[in-house]
Coordinates of C-alpha atoms in Angstrom, one line a residue:
M2 CA -98.3 -9.1 -116.9
L3 CA -100.0 -11.8 -114.8
G4 CA -101.3 -10.9 -111.4
R5 CA -100.7 -12.8 -108.2
V6 CA -103.5 -14.7 -106.4
L7 CA -103.3 -15.0 -102.6
V8 CA -105.5 -17.6 -101.0
R9 CA -106.1 -17.2 -97.3
F10 CA -107.5 -19.9 -95.0
P11 CA -108.5 -19.9 -91.4
A12 CA -105.8 -20.4 -88.9
R13 CA -107.1 -23.8 -87.8
L14 CA -109.1 -26.3 -89.7
P15 CA -110.7 -29.5 -88.3
R16 CA -108.5 -32.4 -89.1
S17 CA -111.5 -34.6 -89.8
L18 CA -112.8 -32.3 -92.5
P19 CA -111.2 -32.5 -95.9
L20 CA -109.8 -29.2 -97.2
L21 CA -111.9 -27.2 -99.6
Q22 CA -115.0 -29.4 -99.7
P23 CA -118.1 -27.3 -100.3
N24 CA -120.4 -29.6 -98.2
H25 CA -118.6 -28.5 -95.0
G26 CA -119.5 -24.9 -95.4
L27 CA -116.0 -23.6 -95.4
K28 CA -115.2 -21.0 -97.9
P29 CA -111.6 -20.0 -98.6
K30 CA -110.8 -16.4 -98.5
I31 CA -109.2 -15.3 -101.8
S32 CA -107.2 -12.1 -102.2
I33 CA -106.2 -11.1 -105.7
I34 CA -103.2 -8.7 -106.2
L35 CA -103.1 -7.1 -109.5
P36 CA -99.9 -5.6 -110.9
I37 CA -99.9 -1.8 -111.3
R38 CA -97.1 -0.1 -113.3
T39 CA -95.5 2.8 -111.5
Y40 CA -93.1 5.5 -112.8
A41 CA -90.3 7.7 -111.3
T42 CA -92.4 10.8 -112.1
P43 CA -95.9 10.0 -111.2
G44 CA -98.6 12.1 -112.7
R45 CA -96.7 12.6 -116.0
P46 CA -98.9 12.7 -119.1
K47 CA -99.1 9.5 -121.1
S48 CA -97.6 11.3 -124.2
V49 CA -94.2 11.5 -122.5
V50 CA -94.1 8.1 -120.9
G51 CA -90.9 6.3 -121.9
E52 CA -88.9 9.5 -122.4
P53 CA -86.1 10.4 -119.9
S54 CA -87.0 12.9 -117.2
R55 CA -85.7 16.4 -116.9
P56 CA -83.1 15.6 -114.2
V57 CA -81.7 12.8 -116.4
K58 CA -81.5 15.2 -119.4
R59 CA -79.6 17.8 -117.3
N60 CA -77.1 15.2 -116.1
V61 CA -76.5 14.0 -119.7
K62 CA -75.8 17.6 -120.8
K63 CA -73.4 18.2 -118.0
G64 CA -71.5 15.0 -118.8
A65 CA -71.3 16.0 -122.5
A66 CA -69.9 19.4 -121.6
K67 CA -67.0 18.0 -119.5
P68 CA -63.7 17.5 -121.3
R69 CA -62.4 14.0 -121.9
D70 CA -60.1 12.6 -119.3
A71 CA -56.7 11.1 -119.9
S72 CA -58.1 7.6 -119.9
S73 CA -60.0 8.1 -123.1
A74 CA -58.9 6.2 -126.2
A75 CA -57.6 9.3 -128.0
S76 CA -55.5 10.5 -125.0
K77 CA -54.0 7.0 -124.7
K78 CA -53.2 6.9 -128.3
L79 CA -51.5 10.4 -128.2
A80 CA -49.5 9.4 -125.1
S81 CA -48.3 6.2 -126.8
K82 CA -47.1 8.2 -129.8
K83 CA -45.2 10.6 -127.6
L84 CA -43.5 7.7 -125.8
A85 CA -42.6 6.0 -129.1
S86 CA -41.1 9.3 -130.4
K87 CA -39.1 9.7 -127.2
K88 CA -37.7 6.2 -127.5
R89 CA -36.7 6.8 -131.1
T90 CA -34.8 10.0 -130.1
T91 CA -33.0 8.3 -127.2
T92 CA -31.9 5.4 -129.3
R93 CA -30.2 7.6 -131.9
A94 CA -26.4 7.3 -132.0
K95 CA -24.6 10.3 -130.3
T96 CA -21.9 12.2 -132.0
P97 CA -18.4 12.4 -130.4
E98 CA -19.1 16.0 -129.4
Q99 CA -22.3 14.9 -127.6
K100 CA -20.5 12.1 -125.9
A101 CA -17.7 14.4 -124.7
A102 CA -20.2 16.9 -123.5
Q103 CA -22.1 14.2 -121.6
A104 CA -18.9 12.9 -120.1
E105 CA -17.9 16.4 -119.0
K106 CA -21.3 16.9 -117.5
Q107 CA -21.2 13.6 -115.6
A108 CA -17.7 14.4 -114.3
A109 CA -18.9 17.8 -113.1
Q110 CA -21.8 16.2 -111.4
K111 CA -19.5 13.7 -109.7
A112 CA -17.2 16.5 -108.6
A113 CA -20.0 18.5 -107.2
L114 CA -21.4 15.4 -105.4
A115 CA -17.9 14.7 -103.9
K116 CA -17.5 18.3 -102.9
R117 CA -20.9 18.3 -101.2
K118 CA -20.2 15.0 -99.4
A119 CA -16.8 16.4 -98.2
A120 CA -18.5 19.5 -96.9
Q121 CA -21.1 17.5 -95.1
K122 CA -18.4 15.3 -93.6
A123 CA -16.4 18.3 -92.5
A124 CA -19.5 19.8 -90.9
S125 CA -20.3 16.6 -89.2
Q126 CA -16.7 16.3 -87.9
A127 CA -16.8 19.9 -86.7
T128 CA -20.1 19.3 -84.9
A129 CA -18.7 16.2 -83.2
E130 CA -15.5 18.0 -82.2
K131 CA -17.6 20.8 -80.7
E132 CA -19.7 18.4 -78.8
K133 CA -16.5 16.6 -77.6
L134 CA -15.0 19.9 -76.4
Q135 CA -18.2 20.7 -74.5
E136 CA -18.1 17.3 -72.8
L137 CA -14.4 17.8 -71.9
K138 CA -15.1 21.3 -70.5
K139 CA -17.9 19.9 -68.4
A140 CA -15.7 17.1 -67.1
A141 CA -12.8 19.5 -66.4
L142 CA -14.8 21.2 -63.6
D143 CA -14.4 24.9 -62.7
P144 CA -12.2 25.5 -59.7
P145 CA -12.1 28.8 -57.9
K146 CA -9.6 31.2 -59.4
Q147 CA -6.4 31.8 -57.5
K148 CA -4.5 35.1 -57.9
T149 CA -0.8 34.3 -58.3
G150 CA 2.0 36.6 -57.3
V151 CA 0.2 38.3 -54.4
N152 CA 2.9 40.1 -52.4
A153 CA 3.2 43.0 -50.1
Y154 CA 3.7 45.6 -52.9
I155 CA 0.7 44.4 -54.9
T156 CA -1.4 44.6 -51.7
F157 CA -0.1 48.1 -51.1
F158 CA -0.7 49.1 -54.7
A159 CA -4.3 47.8 -54.7
E160 CA -5.1 49.6 -51.5
K161 CA -3.7 52.9 -52.8
A162 CA -5.3 52.5 -56.2
A163 CA -8.7 51.8 -54.7
G164 CA -8.8 55.3 -53.1
S165 CA -7.9 57.0 -56.4
S166 CA -10.2 59.5 -58.0
V167 CA -11.3 59.6 -61.6
S168 CA -8.6 62.0 -62.6
D169 CA -6.0 59.7 -61.0
K170 CA -7.3 56.7 -63.0
V171 CA -7.0 58.7 -66.2
N172 CA -3.3 59.3 -65.5
F173 CA -2.6 55.7 -64.5
A174 CA 1.0 55.7 -65.5
E175 CA 1.8 58.8 -63.4
R176 CA -0.2 57.5 -60.5
S177 CA 1.6 54.1 -60.6
K178 CA 4.9 56.0 -60.6
N179 CA 3.9 57.9 -57.5
I180 CA 2.7 54.8 -55.7
G181 CA 6.0 53.1 -56.4
A182 CA 7.9 56.0 -55.0
E183 CA 5.7 56.0 -51.9
W184 CA 6.3 52.3 -51.5
K185 CA 10.0 52.8 -51.4
N186 CA 9.7 55.3 -48.6
I187 CA 7.4 53.4 -46.2
S188 CA 8.6 52.3 -42.9
A189 CA 9.5 48.8 -41.8
T190 CA 6.4 48.6 -39.7
D191 CA 4.2 49.4 -42.6
R192 CA 6.1 47.0 -44.8
E193 CA 5.6 44.2 -42.3
H194 CA 1.9 45.1 -42.1
Y195 CA 1.5 44.6 -45.9
N196 CA 3.5 41.4 -45.8
H197 CA 1.1 40.1 -43.3
L198 CA -1.9 41.1 -45.3
S199 CA -0.5 39.5 -48.5
H200 CA 0.3 36.2 -46.7
T201 CA -3.1 36.2 -45.0
K202 CA -4.8 36.7 -48.4
A203 CA -2.8 34.0 -50.1
A204 CA -3.6 31.6 -47.2
E205 CA -7.3 32.4 -47.6
Q206 CA -7.2 31.6 -51.3
Q207 CA -5.4 28.4 -50.7
A208 CA -7.9 27.3 -48.0
T209 CA -10.8 28.2 -50.3
F210 CA -9.2 26.2 -53.1
K211 CA -8.5 23.2 -50.8
R212 CA -12.1 23.1 -49.6
W213 CA -13.3 23.1 -53.2
V214 CA -11.0 20.2 -54.1
E215 CA -12.0 18.2 -51.1
S216 CA -15.7 18.7 -52.0
H217 CA -15.0 16.4 -54.9
T218 CA -13.8 12.8 -54.8
P219 CA -10.2 12.0 -55.8
T220 CA -11.6 10.1 -58.8
Q221 CA -13.6 13.2 -60.0
I222 CA -10.4 15.3 -59.7
Q223 CA -8.5 12.7 -61.6
K224 CA -11.0 12.6 -64.4
A225 CA -11.0 16.4 -64.5
N226 CA -7.3 16.4 -64.9
E227 CA -7.5 13.9 -67.7
A228 CA -10.0 16.1 -69.5
R229 CA -7.8 19.1 -68.9
A230 CA -4.9 17.3 -70.4
Q231 CA -6.9 16.7 -73.6
L232 CA -8.1 20.3 -73.6
R233 CA -4.5 21.5 -73.4
R234 CA -3.7 19.4 -76.5
K235 CA -6.8 20.5 -78.4
L236 CA -6.6 24.2 -77.4
P237 CA -2.9 25.1 -77.1
S238 CA -3.7 28.8 -76.9
Q239 CA -5.6 28.2 -73.7
K240 CA -3.1 26.0 -71.8
H241 CA -3.1 28.3 -68.8
K242 CA -6.8 28.0 -68.5
W243 CA -6.8 24.2 -68.3
A244 CA -3.9 23.7 -65.9
K245 CA -3.8 20.6 -63.8
I246 CA -5.8 20.8 -60.5
P247 CA -3.5 20.0 -57.6
D248 CA -4.9 17.4 -55.2
E249 CA -2.9 16.7 -52.0
R250 CA -4.8 13.4 -51.5
V251 CA -3.2 11.8 -54.5
P252 CA -0.1 9.9 -53.5
K253 CA 3.3 10.9 -54.9
R254 CA 4.6 8.7 -57.6
P255 CA 7.6 6.6 -56.9
T256 CA 11.1 7.8 -57.7
G257 CA 13.2 5.6 -60.0
S258 CA 16.5 4.1 -59.1
F259 CA 18.5 6.5 -61.3
A260 CA 16.5 9.4 -60.0
Q261 CA 17.4 8.3 -56.5
F262 CA 21.1 8.2 -57.4
N263 CA 20.8 11.6 -59.1
T264 CA 19.3 13.3 -56.1
N265 CA 21.8 11.7 -53.7
R266 CA 24.8 12.9 -55.8
R267 CA 23.5 16.4 -56.4
H268 CA 23.0 16.9 -52.6
S269 CA 26.6 16.0 -52.1
G270 CA 27.7 19.4 -53.5
D271 CA 30.1 17.9 -56.1
F272 CA 28.4 19.5 -59.0
Q273 CA 28.3 23.1 -57.9
G274 CA 29.1 25.6 -60.7
I275 CA 28.4 22.9 -63.4
S276 CA 25.6 23.4 -65.8
L277 CA 22.6 21.1 -65.7
S278 CA 23.3 19.5 -69.0
D279 CA 27.0 18.8 -68.2
S280 CA 26.2 17.5 -64.7
T281 CA 23.5 15.2 -66.1
K282 CA 26.0 13.7 -68.5
L283 CA 28.5 13.1 -65.7
L284 CA 25.9 11.5 -63.5
A285 CA 24.8 9.2 -66.4
Q286 CA 28.4 8.1 -66.8
E287 CA 28.8 7.5 -63.1
W288 CA 25.6 5.4 -63.1
K289 CA 26.8 3.2 -65.9
A290 CA 30.1 2.7 -64.1
L291 CA 28.4 1.4 -60.9
S292 CA 28.6 -2.2 -60.1
P293 CA 25.4 -4.3 -59.8
S294 CA 25.8 -4.5 -56.0
E295 CA 26.1 -0.7 -55.8
K296 CA 23.0 -0.3 -58.0
E297 CA 21.1 -2.8 -55.9
K298 CA 20.9 -0.2 -53.0
Y299 CA 19.0 2.2 -55.2
E300 CA 16.9 -0.5 -56.8
K301 CA 15.7 -1.5 -53.3
I302 CA 14.9 2.1 -52.5
Y303 CA 12.8 2.3 -55.6
K304 CA 10.9 -1.0 -54.9
D305 CA 10.1 0.2 -51.4
D306 CA 8.9 3.5 -52.7
L307 CA 6.8 1.7 -55.4
Q308 CA 5.2 -0.5 -52.8
R309 CA 4.4 2.6 -50.7
Y310 CA 2.8 4.3 -53.8
V311 CA 0.6 1.2 -54.6
S312 CA -0.6 1.0 -51.1
E313 CA -1.5 4.7 -50.8
Y314 CA -3.1 4.7 -54.3
S315 CA -5.3 1.7 -53.5
T316 CA -6.4 3.4 -50.3
V317 CA -7.3 6.7 -52.1
F318 CA -8.9 5.3 -55.3
G319 CA -10.0 1.9 -54.2
H320 CA -7.9 0.0 -56.8
P321 CA -4.2 -0.3 -57.6
P322 CA -2.7 1.9 -60.4
A323 CA -3.0 0.5 -63.9
N324 CA 0.7 0.0 -64.8
S325 CA 3.1 -2.9 -64.9
G326 CA 5.3 -1.6 -62.1
A327 CA 2.4 -1.3 -59.7
S328 CA 1.3 -4.9 -60.6
E329 CA 4.7 -6.2 -59.9
A330 CA 4.9 -4.4 -56.6
T331 CA 1.5 -5.7 -55.6
A332 CA 2.5 -9.3 -56.4
A333 CA 5.7 -8.9 -54.4
A334 CA 3.8 -7.6 -51.4

């Protein structure tokens, strides 16, 4: 291998002097770099120069000990044979029994899939219905409970039962019988006292309920009643729990012309002793027999009442009622 010759000159030379002329006394500095062969393992004897080192030999042995991977030629050949064998088996013609078994299996799979989808749909519908009920219950509000049927005897019974001992509570039937007998023998003054207590308690309950209703807007009570109506349809066994919330602020709906005629005729006393169904039939016949001028009186009463209802409804809710009759009354006004 040839070496490299490096010639070094001074940093600056006189321009008037030609380069490398011996009569000027300038001698170039020459550095000669000779190639020297080096090895990965310096200091090894010359007898083993050219042989692989011990680390290289160890790596070669480790590689030989490892199993062949799937990318080797033999593995690829074996995989191709298996694939070809599988293709041959799948392309074979099926017997009628095999076809029937396959069709039955597919039908069973479809039935299972349909059943699973139906179950998922039913579960989804049940979840949606449950969420809907929760929303309705939340919108229905929770008014204070009112005890109905509070009278003087119930007030007297509650007062006497409150002072009963444990033994009296065990014999409740006998104790109730004794309280009933005692109630029959009380004086008029005591009876008047318990009447006053029952009326006072009922008035307190009504006042509490009224304050609760007035703590909500008429629109909130209206939406609560709409939700309660849906709950009564969805939960018929709990109709009493979702009764309509009375609100005195809501205007009374108008009375129709026939209803006006019906009320007027019943107040006359002509239908005393006649059943409701028979009297209703007679009133319907009378209404049909009326002349247009006679019906006009009741029609006018209905229109005036309808106009009153629209006006009060607009004042309470801020908009007229959403029905055709109310729209006509608003236009007429």
